[in-house]
Short mmCIF file of C-alpha atoms in Angstrom, two decimals:
data_model
loop_
_atom_site.label_atom_id
_atom_site.label_comp_id
_atom_site.label_asym_id
_atom_site.label_seq_id
_atom_site.Cartn_x
_atom_site.Cartn_y
_atom_site.Cartn_z
CA MET A 1 -53.82 -74.84 -60.16
CA LYS A 2 -51.42 -70.76 -61.16
CA ARG A 3 -53.76 -68.66 -60.06
CA THR A 4 -55.45 -66.09 -62.54
CA LEU A 5 -53.12 -62.90 -63.19
CA ILE A 6 -55.38 -59.58 -64.38
CA ALA A 7 -53.29 -57.14 -65.56
CA ALA A 8 -53.08 -53.79 -64.34
CA ALA A 9 -53.70 -50.57 -66.69
CA VAL A 10 -50.88 -48.61 -66.24
CA SER A 11 -47.89 -46.84 -68.32
CA LEU A 12 -45.03 -48.28 -68.79
CA THR A 13 -41.07 -46.75 -67.84
CA PRO A 14 -39.68 -45.89 -71.14
CA MET A 15 -37.25 -48.45 -72.93
CA VAL A 16 -33.65 -49.03 -72.02
CA ALA A 17 -31.17 -50.76 -73.50
CA THR A 18 -29.89 -54.05 -71.24
CA GLY A 19 -28.23 -53.41 -68.21
CA GLU A 20 -27.69 -50.24 -68.39
CA PRO A 21 -29.70 -48.49 -65.27
CA VAL A 22 -32.63 -46.33 -65.57
CA LYS A 23 -31.39 -43.09 -63.54
CA VAL A 24 -28.07 -43.39 -60.72
CA ASP A 25 -27.83 -40.61 -57.73
CA LEU A 26 -26.85 -42.05 -55.08
CA ASP A 27 -25.65 -39.97 -52.80
CA ARG A 28 -29.79 -39.61 -52.99
CA ASN A 29 -29.58 -43.65 -52.40
CA VAL A 30 -31.04 -43.59 -56.63
CA TYR A 31 -29.81 -46.43 -59.08
CA ILE A 32 -32.06 -47.91 -60.67
CA PRO A 33 -31.27 -50.72 -62.57
CA GLY A 34 -32.28 -51.67 -66.43
CA GLU A 35 -31.42 -55.61 -66.14
CA ASP A 36 -34.76 -56.11 -64.90
CA LEU A 37 -35.70 -55.64 -67.95
CA ASP A 38 -34.34 -58.51 -69.56
CA HIS A 39 -36.77 -61.68 -67.29
CA ALA A 40 -34.77 -62.57 -64.25
CA THR A 41 -35.97 -66.30 -62.96
CA LEU A 42 -36.09 -67.90 -59.55
CA ASN A 43 -36.32 -71.76 -60.32
CA VAL A 44 -38.03 -72.76 -57.19
CA ALA A 45 -39.22 -76.96 -55.66
CA ALA A 46 -39.32 -78.43 -52.55
CA THR A 47 -39.50 -82.23 -51.19
CA TYR A 48 -39.70 -82.82 -48.28
CA ASP A 49 -39.81 -86.21 -45.51
CA ASP A 50 -40.81 -87.96 -42.45
CA GLU A 51 -38.59 -85.46 -40.71
CA LYS A 52 -37.04 -82.35 -43.17
CA VAL A 53 -38.13 -79.26 -45.48
CA ARG A 54 -35.21 -79.16 -48.31
CA ILE A 55 -36.21 -75.93 -50.84
CA HIS A 56 -33.59 -76.46 -54.15
CA TYR A 57 -32.98 -72.54 -56.06
CA GLU A 58 -31.55 -72.31 -59.74
CA TYR A 59 -30.99 -69.28 -60.17
CA ALA A 60 -28.50 -68.19 -64.37
CA THR A 61 -26.07 -65.87 -63.42
CA ASP A 62 -23.29 -65.25 -65.58
CA ASP A 63 -22.08 -62.86 -62.51
CA PRO A 64 -21.74 -64.57 -59.28
CA SER A 65 -19.89 -62.96 -56.43
CA TRP A 66 -19.22 -65.30 -53.62
CA TYR A 67 -16.43 -62.53 -52.73
CA HIS A 68 -18.04 -60.27 -49.96
CA GLN A 69 -15.59 -56.80 -47.91
CA TYR A 70 -12.36 -57.32 -46.72
CA TRP A 71 -9.86 -55.68 -45.15
CA VAL A 72 -6.82 -54.23 -47.98
CA TYR A 73 -3.39 -52.64 -46.44
CA GLN A 74 -2.51 -49.58 -47.74
CA GLY A 75 0.96 -49.46 -47.63
CA ASP A 76 1.51 -46.55 -44.21
CA GLY A 77 0.06 -48.70 -41.23
CA GLU A 78 -4.09 -48.89 -42.29
CA TRP A 79 -6.80 -51.82 -42.96
CA GLU A 80 -9.12 -50.45 -45.27
CA ARG A 81 -12.41 -51.90 -45.58
CA TYR A 82 -13.66 -52.34 -49.20
CA GLY A 83 -17.31 -53.34 -50.02
CA SER A 84 -20.55 -51.40 -49.84
CA GLY A 85 -24.25 -52.97 -50.87
CA ALA A 86 -25.11 -49.03 -51.80
CA GLY A 87 -25.75 -50.26 -55.41
CA PRO A 88 -23.42 -52.66 -57.37
CA ASP A 89 -20.37 -52.29 -55.77
CA GLU A 90 -17.51 -50.72 -58.28
CA HIS A 91 -15.14 -54.46 -57.56
CA GLY A 92 -17.62 -56.99 -57.21
CA LEU A 93 -17.51 -57.24 -53.45
CA TYR A 94 -20.38 -58.03 -51.93
CA GLU A 95 -21.95 -61.93 -51.69
CA ASP A 96 -24.79 -62.49 -54.33
CA ARG A 97 -27.99 -64.21 -51.49
CA ILE A 98 -31.50 -65.92 -52.27
CA SER A 99 -33.98 -65.39 -49.31
CA MET A 100 -37.45 -66.46 -48.50
CA LEU A 101 -40.38 -65.35 -46.57
CA LEU A 102 -42.19 -67.84 -45.22
CA ASP A 103 -45.01 -67.32 -43.21
CA ASP A 104 -48.51 -70.27 -42.16
CA GLY A 105 -51.15 -68.16 -42.24
CA GLY A 106 -50.15 -65.40 -39.05
CA VAL A 107 -49.31 -62.47 -40.53
CA ASP A 108 -52.61 -60.97 -41.75
CA GLY A 109 -51.46 -59.81 -45.17
CA PHE A 110 -48.76 -61.29 -46.54
CA ASP A 111 -50.25 -63.35 -48.43
CA ARG A 112 -51.87 -60.32 -50.84
CA TYR A 113 -48.56 -58.37 -51.31
CA GLY A 114 -45.91 -60.38 -49.74
CA GLY A 115 -42.17 -58.64 -49.31
CA TRP A 116 -43.44 -54.84 -50.18
CA MET A 117 -45.76 -54.68 -46.51
CA THR A 118 -42.09 -55.05 -44.51
CA ALA A 119 -41.38 -51.89 -47.00
CA HIS A 120 -42.14 -48.21 -45.56
CA ASP A 121 -40.72 -45.11 -45.22
CA GLY A 122 -37.16 -44.11 -43.26
CA MET A 123 -35.73 -47.76 -44.17
CA ARG A 124 -31.70 -47.74 -44.99
CA ALA A 125 -31.78 -46.90 -48.67
CA LEU A 126 -34.11 -44.88 -49.63
CA THR A 127 -34.38 -41.95 -50.53
CA SER A 128 -36.81 -40.97 -47.07
CA GLU A 129 -33.37 -43.07 -45.60
CA VAL A 130 -33.73 -41.64 -41.36
CA ASP A 131 -30.96 -40.42 -40.10
CA GLY A 132 -28.98 -41.68 -38.27
CA ASP A 133 -28.53 -40.00 -35.34
CA LYS A 134 -32.28 -40.02 -34.82
CA VAL A 135 -32.29 -43.70 -35.00
CA GLU A 136 -29.45 -43.73 -32.62
CA ALA A 137 -31.77 -41.87 -29.85
CA HIS A 138 -35.25 -43.91 -30.37
CA PRO A 139 -35.34 -45.65 -26.70
CA LYS A 140 -36.44 -49.06 -28.72
CA LEU A 141 -33.77 -49.58 -31.59
CA GLY A 142 -30.84 -47.50 -31.02
CA GLU A 143 -30.94 -46.81 -27.21
CA GLU A 144 -32.16 -50.61 -26.69
CA MET A 145 -30.91 -52.42 -29.70
CA GLY A 146 -28.05 -50.56 -30.63
CA ARG A 147 -29.08 -50.13 -34.50
CA SER A 148 -28.61 -47.00 -35.91
CA ASP A 149 -30.82 -47.35 -39.23
CA VAL A 150 -34.16 -49.13 -39.96
CA ARG A 151 -35.05 -52.23 -41.61
CA LYS A 152 -38.08 -54.33 -42.89
CA TYR A 153 -40.80 -54.65 -40.65
CA LEU A 154 -44.22 -55.27 -40.21
CA PRO A 155 -46.67 -52.90 -40.38
CA GLN A 156 -48.53 -55.10 -37.17
CA THR A 157 -45.89 -53.93 -35.12
CA ARG A 158 -46.81 -49.79 -34.87
CA THR A 159 -49.22 -48.32 -33.08
CA THR A 160 -49.57 -45.94 -36.41
CA GLU A 161 -53.40 -46.36 -37.11
CA ASP A 162 -52.94 -44.27 -40.39
CA PRO A 163 -51.17 -46.35 -42.32
CA THR A 164 -50.22 -43.24 -44.93
CA GLU A 165 -48.28 -42.85 -41.90
CA LYS A 166 -44.45 -43.23 -41.89
CA SER A 167 -44.18 -44.84 -38.69
CA TRP A 168 -40.10 -45.95 -37.85
CA ASP A 169 -40.63 -44.86 -34.03
CA ALA A 170 -43.93 -45.42 -33.67
CA ILE A 171 -43.26 -49.33 -31.74
CA ARG A 172 -45.34 -50.45 -29.77
CA ASP A 173 -45.02 -51.96 -26.25
CA ASP A 174 -42.47 -55.10 -25.61
CA ASP A 175 -45.31 -56.56 -24.32
CA GLU A 176 -46.85 -56.08 -27.19
CA LEU A 177 -44.76 -57.20 -29.41
CA ALA A 178 -43.95 -60.24 -27.23
CA ALA A 179 -48.05 -61.05 -27.34
CA LEU A 180 -47.56 -60.80 -31.38
CA GLN A 181 -44.14 -63.59 -31.05
CA GLU A 182 -46.43 -66.18 -29.51
CA GLU A 183 -48.69 -65.31 -31.99
CA GLY A 184 -47.14 -66.25 -34.37
CA VAL A 185 -47.32 -62.43 -35.80
CA PHE A 186 -43.30 -62.52 -37.22
CA LEU A 187 -42.24 -63.68 -40.48
CA ASP A 188 -39.91 -66.52 -41.63
CA LEU A 189 -37.05 -65.27 -43.42
CA TRP A 190 -33.91 -68.03 -44.74
CA GLN A 191 -30.89 -66.30 -45.81
CA TRP A 192 -28.40 -68.10 -48.11
CA ARG A 193 -25.40 -66.12 -48.26
CA ALA A 194 -22.67 -66.92 -50.62
CA HIS A 195 -20.23 -65.88 -48.90
CA ARG A 196 -21.35 -65.64 -45.17
CA SER A 197 -22.63 -68.25 -44.38
CA HIS A 198 -22.62 -70.96 -47.95
CA PRO A 199 -18.99 -71.68 -46.96
CA MET A 200 -19.91 -72.57 -43.14
CA GLY A 201 -23.38 -75.42 -45.52
CA VAL A 202 -25.50 -72.97 -43.62
CA ALA A 203 -28.26 -70.35 -44.11
CA ASP A 204 -29.01 -67.90 -42.05
CA ASN A 205 -32.02 -67.87 -39.84
CA GLY A 206 -34.30 -65.27 -38.93
CA TYR A 207 -37.53 -63.32 -38.87
CA VAL A 208 -38.94 -60.06 -39.40
CA LEU A 209 -41.21 -58.47 -37.01
CA HIS A 210 -40.80 -55.33 -36.05
CA TYR A 211 -37.12 -55.33 -37.13
CA ARG A 212 -35.25 -57.69 -39.61
CA LEU A 213 -33.62 -59.82 -36.51
CA GLY A 214 -31.79 -62.87 -35.70
CA SER A 215 -32.89 -65.96 -34.52
CA GLU A 216 -32.06 -67.27 -31.06
CA GLY A 217 -27.89 -68.72 -30.73
CA ARG A 218 -25.45 -67.32 -32.07
CA GLY A 219 -24.30 -66.37 -35.74
CA MET A 220 -22.36 -67.44 -38.42
CA TYR A 221 -20.17 -64.75 -39.31
CA THR A 222 -19.23 -61.94 -37.25
CA THR A 223 -16.11 -58.45 -37.88
CA ASN A 224 -12.65 -59.42 -37.89
CA TRP A 225 -11.49 -56.85 -36.05
CA ASP A 226 -9.94 -55.57 -33.34
CA ASP A 227 -11.29 -52.63 -31.92
CA ASP A 228 -8.43 -51.90 -29.42
CA ALA A 229 -5.01 -52.37 -31.78
CA GLY A 230 -6.49 -50.78 -34.54
CA GLN A 231 -6.08 -54.30 -37.30
CA PRO A 232 -7.95 -57.21 -38.00
CA ALA A 233 -8.40 -59.87 -35.38
CA TYR A 234 -7.39 -62.72 -37.43
CA MET A 235 -5.02 -63.09 -40.83
CA LEU A 236 -5.10 -66.41 -43.51
CA ASP A 237 -3.73 -69.55 -41.74
CA PRO A 238 0.04 -69.75 -43.40
CA GLU A 239 0.03 -73.78 -42.71
CA THR A 240 -3.86 -73.97 -44.09
CA THR A 241 -3.89 -72.22 -47.35
CA GLY A 242 -1.11 -71.74 -48.21
CA LYS A 243 -0.91 -67.48 -47.41
CA ARG A 244 -1.86 -65.07 -44.67
CA ALA A 245 -3.02 -62.53 -47.07
CA LEU A 246 -5.47 -62.88 -50.78
CA ASP A 247 -3.97 -60.56 -53.81
CA TRP A 248 -5.84 -57.47 -53.90
CA ASP A 249 -4.82 -58.15 -57.79
CA ARG A 250 -6.36 -62.11 -57.09
CA LEU A 251 -9.39 -60.29 -56.00
CA VAL A 252 -10.66 -57.34 -58.16
CA ASN A 253 -9.82 -60.30 -60.91
CA ARG A 254 -12.39 -62.51 -59.86
CA GLU A 255 -9.74 -65.62 -59.90
CA TYR A 256 -10.61 -66.97 -56.74
CA ASP A 257 -12.65 -70.04 -57.19
CA GLN A 258 -14.98 -71.08 -54.66
CA ASP A 259 -12.57 -73.86 -53.41
CA ASP A 260 -9.50 -71.49 -52.57
CA PRO A 261 -10.33 -70.11 -49.09
CA TYR A 262 -11.91 -65.89 -50.47
CA PHE A 263 -13.09 -66.38 -46.66
CA ILE A 264 -11.62 -66.49 -43.39
CA SER A 265 -13.20 -68.96 -40.40
CA GLU A 266 -12.27 -70.43 -37.80
CA ASP A 267 -10.86 -73.57 -39.77
CA ASN A 268 -8.27 -71.51 -41.73
CA ALA A 269 -7.33 -68.68 -39.59
CA VAL A 270 -4.86 -66.71 -37.14
CA ALA A 271 -3.77 -65.24 -35.05
CA PHE A 272 -3.10 -61.87 -36.90
CA ASP A 273 0.67 -61.08 -36.76
CA PRO A 274 1.11 -57.29 -36.31
CA ASP A 275 4.79 -57.97 -37.09
CA HIS A 276 4.40 -59.06 -40.04
CA ASP A 277 6.16 -57.05 -43.31
CA TRP A 278 2.92 -56.54 -44.42
CA GLN A 279 2.72 -54.76 -48.69
CA GLU A 280 0.42 -53.12 -50.23
CA GLY A 281 -2.16 -55.06 -51.50
CA ASP A 282 -2.88 -57.00 -48.91
CA VAL A 283 -6.03 -58.34 -48.42
CA ILE A 284 -8.29 -59.96 -45.33
CA PRO A 285 -11.90 -61.35 -45.83
CA GLN A 286 -13.70 -58.44 -42.71
CA ARG A 287 -16.53 -60.83 -41.80
CA PHE A 288 -14.84 -63.87 -39.73
CA LEU A 289 -16.90 -66.89 -40.12
CA ARG A 290 -17.94 -69.42 -37.30
CA GLN A 291 -20.58 -72.09 -36.02
CA PRO A 292 -23.61 -71.05 -35.69
CA SER A 293 -25.67 -72.62 -32.49
CA GLY A 294 -29.22 -72.67 -31.79
CA SER A 295 -32.25 -71.78 -34.87
CA ARG A 296 -30.12 -69.17 -36.06
CA GLY A 297 -28.15 -72.37 -37.63
CA ALA A 298 -30.55 -74.43 -38.09
CA ILE A 299 -31.20 -74.24 -42.00
CA ALA A 300 -28.20 -77.02 -44.46
CA ALA A 301 -27.14 -75.23 -46.89
CA GLU A 302 -25.32 -77.63 -49.65
CA GLY A 303 -24.55 -76.58 -53.69
CA GLY A 304 -23.36 -73.86 -54.52
CA TYR A 305 -22.20 -72.32 -58.49
CA GLU A 306 -22.04 -74.55 -60.91
CA ASP A 307 -23.44 -74.73 -65.32
CA GLY A 308 -24.03 -71.09 -65.21
CA ALA A 309 -26.15 -71.24 -62.87
CA TRP A 310 -26.31 -70.67 -58.48
CA GLN A 311 -27.34 -74.57 -57.05
CA VAL A 312 -28.48 -74.43 -53.40
CA ARG A 313 -30.23 -76.64 -51.88
CA LEU A 314 -31.16 -75.63 -47.68
CA THR A 315 -32.90 -78.18 -45.60
CA ARG A 316 -34.33 -77.36 -42.29
CA THR A 317 -35.86 -79.74 -40.04
CA LEU A 318 -40.55 -79.44 -40.40
CA GLU A 319 -40.84 -78.60 -37.17
CA ALA A 320 -39.53 -75.33 -36.07
CA PRO A 321 -36.81 -75.11 -34.34
CA ASN A 322 -37.78 -71.76 -31.58
CA ALA A 323 -42.03 -71.63 -32.15
CA GLN A 324 -40.19 -68.52 -31.78
CA ASP A 325 -39.03 -66.52 -34.73
CA SER A 326 -39.42 -70.12 -36.51
CA LYS A 327 -42.99 -70.90 -39.00
CA SER A 328 -43.42 -75.05 -38.43
CA LEU A 329 -44.97 -77.17 -41.41
CA GLU A 330 -46.81 -80.03 -42.06
CA GLU A 331 -47.91 -82.59 -44.59
CA GLY A 332 -50.61 -80.75 -46.32
CA GLY A 333 -50.17 -77.40 -45.27
CA ILE A 334 -50.32 -74.63 -47.26
CA TYR A 335 -47.99 -72.07 -46.70
CA ASN A 336 -47.42 -68.37 -48.25
CA VAL A 337 -43.85 -67.17 -49.72
CA ALA A 338 -42.52 -64.46 -51.47
CA PHE A 339 -37.96 -65.40 -52.28
CA ALA A 340 -35.67 -62.24 -52.92
CA VAL A 341 -32.28 -62.63 -54.89
CA HIS A 342 -28.96 -60.36 -54.29
CA THR A 343 -26.99 -60.71 -57.31
CA GLY A 344 -24.98 -58.72 -58.78
CA GLN A 345 -22.65 -57.95 -56.14
CA VAL A 346 -25.38 -55.65 -54.91
CA GLY A 347 -26.90 -55.32 -51.33
CA ALA A 348 -29.56 -53.27 -49.38
CA ARG A 349 -32.85 -53.42 -51.41
CA TRP A 350 -31.12 -52.97 -54.24
CA HIS A 351 -32.62 -57.40 -55.39
CA GLN A 352 -34.30 -58.80 -57.02
CA VAL A 353 -38.14 -60.24 -55.80
CA SER A 354 -40.84 -63.08 -56.38
CA LEU A 355 -44.65 -62.53 -56.36
CA PRO A 356 -46.38 -64.04 -53.35
CA GLN A 357 -46.25 -67.58 -53.75
CA THR A 358 -47.28 -70.59 -51.64
CA LEU A 359 -45.78 -73.61 -50.67
CA GLY A 360 -48.03 -76.74 -49.98
CA LEU A 361 -47.11 -79.55 -49.28
CA GLY A 362 -47.73 -82.74 -50.84
CA VAL A 363 -50.44 -80.42 -52.13
CA ASP A 364 -51.31 -79.66 -55.52
CA ASP A 365 -53.55 -76.39 -55.49
CA ALA A 366 -50.59 -74.50 -54.75
CA ASP A 367 -48.42 -72.12 -56.47
CA ILE A 368 -44.63 -74.56 -55.32
CA VAL A 369 -45.41 -78.44 -54.92
CA ALA A 370 -43.35 -79.72 -52.31
CA THR A 371 -43.09 -83.75 -53.22
CA ARG A 372 -42.41 -86.01 -50.19
CA VAL A 373 -39.92 -87.93 -50.50
CA ASP A 374 -38.33 -91.05 -49.01
CA ASP A 375 -35.22 -88.47 -48.40
CA VAL A 376 -34.55 -85.46 -48.59
CA THR A 377 -30.39 -86.00 -47.91
CA ALA A 378 -30.39 -87.83 -51.15
CA ALA A 379 -29.86 -87.31 -54.79
CA ASN A 380 -33.29 -86.78 -56.47
CA ASP A 381 -33.25 -86.18 -60.63
CA ASP A 382 -37.55 -85.56 -61.11
CA LEU A 383 -37.99 -82.24 -59.08
CA ALA A 384 -41.15 -80.43 -59.61
CA TRP A 385 -39.61 -77.40 -60.88
CA THR A 386 -41.16 -73.28 -60.16
CA GLU A 387 -40.07 -70.50 -62.45
CA LEU A 388 -40.77 -67.76 -60.83
CA PRO A 389 -40.15 -64.51 -61.94
CA VAL A 390 -38.47 -61.95 -60.51
CA MET A 391 -37.57 -58.37 -60.46
CA TYR A 392 -35.70 -54.91 -58.63
CA PRO A 393 -39.13 -53.83 -56.65
CA GLY A 394 -38.52 -49.90 -56.36
CA GLN A 395 -39.00 -47.71 -53.16
CA ALA A 396 -42.69 -49.52 -53.17
CA THR A 397 -43.26 -48.58 -49.35
CA TRP A 398 -46.66 -49.64 -47.50
CA GLN A 399 -47.42 -46.52 -47.13
CA TRP A 400 -46.77 -44.96 -50.48
CA LEU A 401 -49.04 -48.64 -51.33
CA HIS A 402 -51.87 -46.92 -48.91
CA SER A 403 -51.61 -43.01 -50.18
CA ASP A 404 -49.10 -42.25 -54.11
CA HIS A 405 -50.13 -45.71 -55.95
CA PRO A 406 -52.96 -44.76 -58.66
CA GLY A 407 -54.71 -48.70 -56.56
CA ALA A 408 -54.34 -47.10 -52.45
CA GLU A 409 -58.13 -46.86 -53.14
CA GLU A 410 -58.27 -50.42 -54.00
CA VAL A 411 -55.18 -51.39 -50.59
CA ARG A 412 -57.54 -49.52 -48.97
CA SER A 413 -59.68 -52.17 -48.78
CA GLY A 414 -57.65 -54.90 -47.65
CA GLU A 415 -58.58 -56.80 -50.46
CA VAL A 416 -56.99 -57.19 -53.52
CA SER A 417 -54.16 -58.98 -53.61
CA ILE A 418 -50.39 -57.40 -55.97
CA HIS A 419 -52.29 -60.67 -58.04
CA ASP A 420 -55.02 -59.32 -58.57
CA GLU A 421 -54.41 -56.04 -60.46
CA HIS A 422 -50.50 -57.13 -62.79
CA VAL A 423 -49.21 -59.50 -63.96
CA ALA A 424 -45.17 -60.00 -63.45
CA ASP A 425 -44.31 -58.41 -66.87
CA GLU A 426 -45.40 -55.65 -66.80
CA LEU A 427 -45.55 -54.85 -62.62
CA ARG A 428 -41.50 -54.92 -64.00
CA GLY A 429 -41.80 -51.28 -65.93
CA PHE A 430 -44.90 -50.11 -63.86
CA ILE A 431 -42.45 -49.85 -60.59
CA ILE A 432 -39.32 -48.57 -62.65
CA ALA A 433 -42.17 -45.75 -64.20
CA GLU A 434 -43.90 -45.08 -60.25
CA GLU A 435 -40.37 -44.92 -58.99
CA LEU A 436 -38.84 -41.91 -61.63
CA ARG A 437 -42.13 -40.39 -61.06
CA MET A 438 -41.77 -40.42 -56.54
CA LEU A 439 -38.47 -38.95 -57.94
CA GLU A 440 -39.44 -36.57 -60.05
CA ALA A 441 -41.75 -35.03 -57.50
CA ASP A 442 -39.75 -35.18 -54.67
CA GLY A 443 -36.99 -32.78 -56.97
CA ALA A 444 -40.75 -30.85 -57.27
CA ARG A 445 -40.41 -30.57 -53.89
CA ASP A 446 -36.49 -29.64 -53.21
#
């Protein structure tokens, strides 16, 4: 049974031509895409058996990317990194991703606000982004964790009582964070990455608590760089791939397909040879892929880009691989989920997101109904697909929702859900219109 959605009485964004950005000012971390008015959708289905659950994705796009960041030889002995997610990458060198936030009811508010409750003033890529030196000087984020930016976090992990106040630096002490984690006050984060995880047959398992964190175990990618030598650590194995490097022109013309070595991994690499006669335009992937371990590598991935769409399947045990960073699922349970899609060679906050949904295992009155099968890994042509509208999330932070948002009073009451105030088609325009107002107000203050 689907929830009834009530339209908000708001003025909508001015219409723009399909694909044209509404506003661009990358110096201020501003890139408002217009393509979201095109009514993009993510199709989701789910199946489960006695031991495992499988999430099926289908996302149509005529501009897929399985490329990410690369080292490019400049001809003067220097290797320069290409690929940025700040708005669409000018060379198309940023991977597509599909993410799911999953909660079992442990995070109060997630069912009402979805991923918007993890966005906060001061986060990277926002116009309010905190200076890196301030983050590096923070005792927890910088000195202990080695971070230079602020990423997703739950408001429950901050000591700030007033939700309208910037709270990035007001982190609870370690004992309090550990208690929250033990109580299940974290979001399970499944990230399928077209470049950094998919070639290894996995999705990236993580979670959101006081930061966006990787789950326990070794990750499936690391940096392909030798700091001491100032050069890549690995190159492609010519005996395995027929080449030591990719070609820049072929790369930017997107001529390497999913069966080509567009990535570098422990299965197709050898140590970098500094004595090779490297040529200008030689390209080596900047991320080195490897087999993950522990909970970090617990989500298997298969599929790929086919017939004009990403068709991807993620499989994990019903039981959490690690109860401190993942959520267990069981038949008859209903869980809160929200999805995000990065496409168009963008990173960070420039993605498309769904409204919060419910996922039920064998429960008909959920938004997404997981059906029981004998074996989730067997072929299944009879899936129960749910079509989810996805949209640009704007700069709607937790602080903004409680202050300048037109419905801030209802938000502060703690009782309203995004579903009570918005339908997806109108929310797209509302988000863009509000960001434009926000930027205009910030400009006036400047």
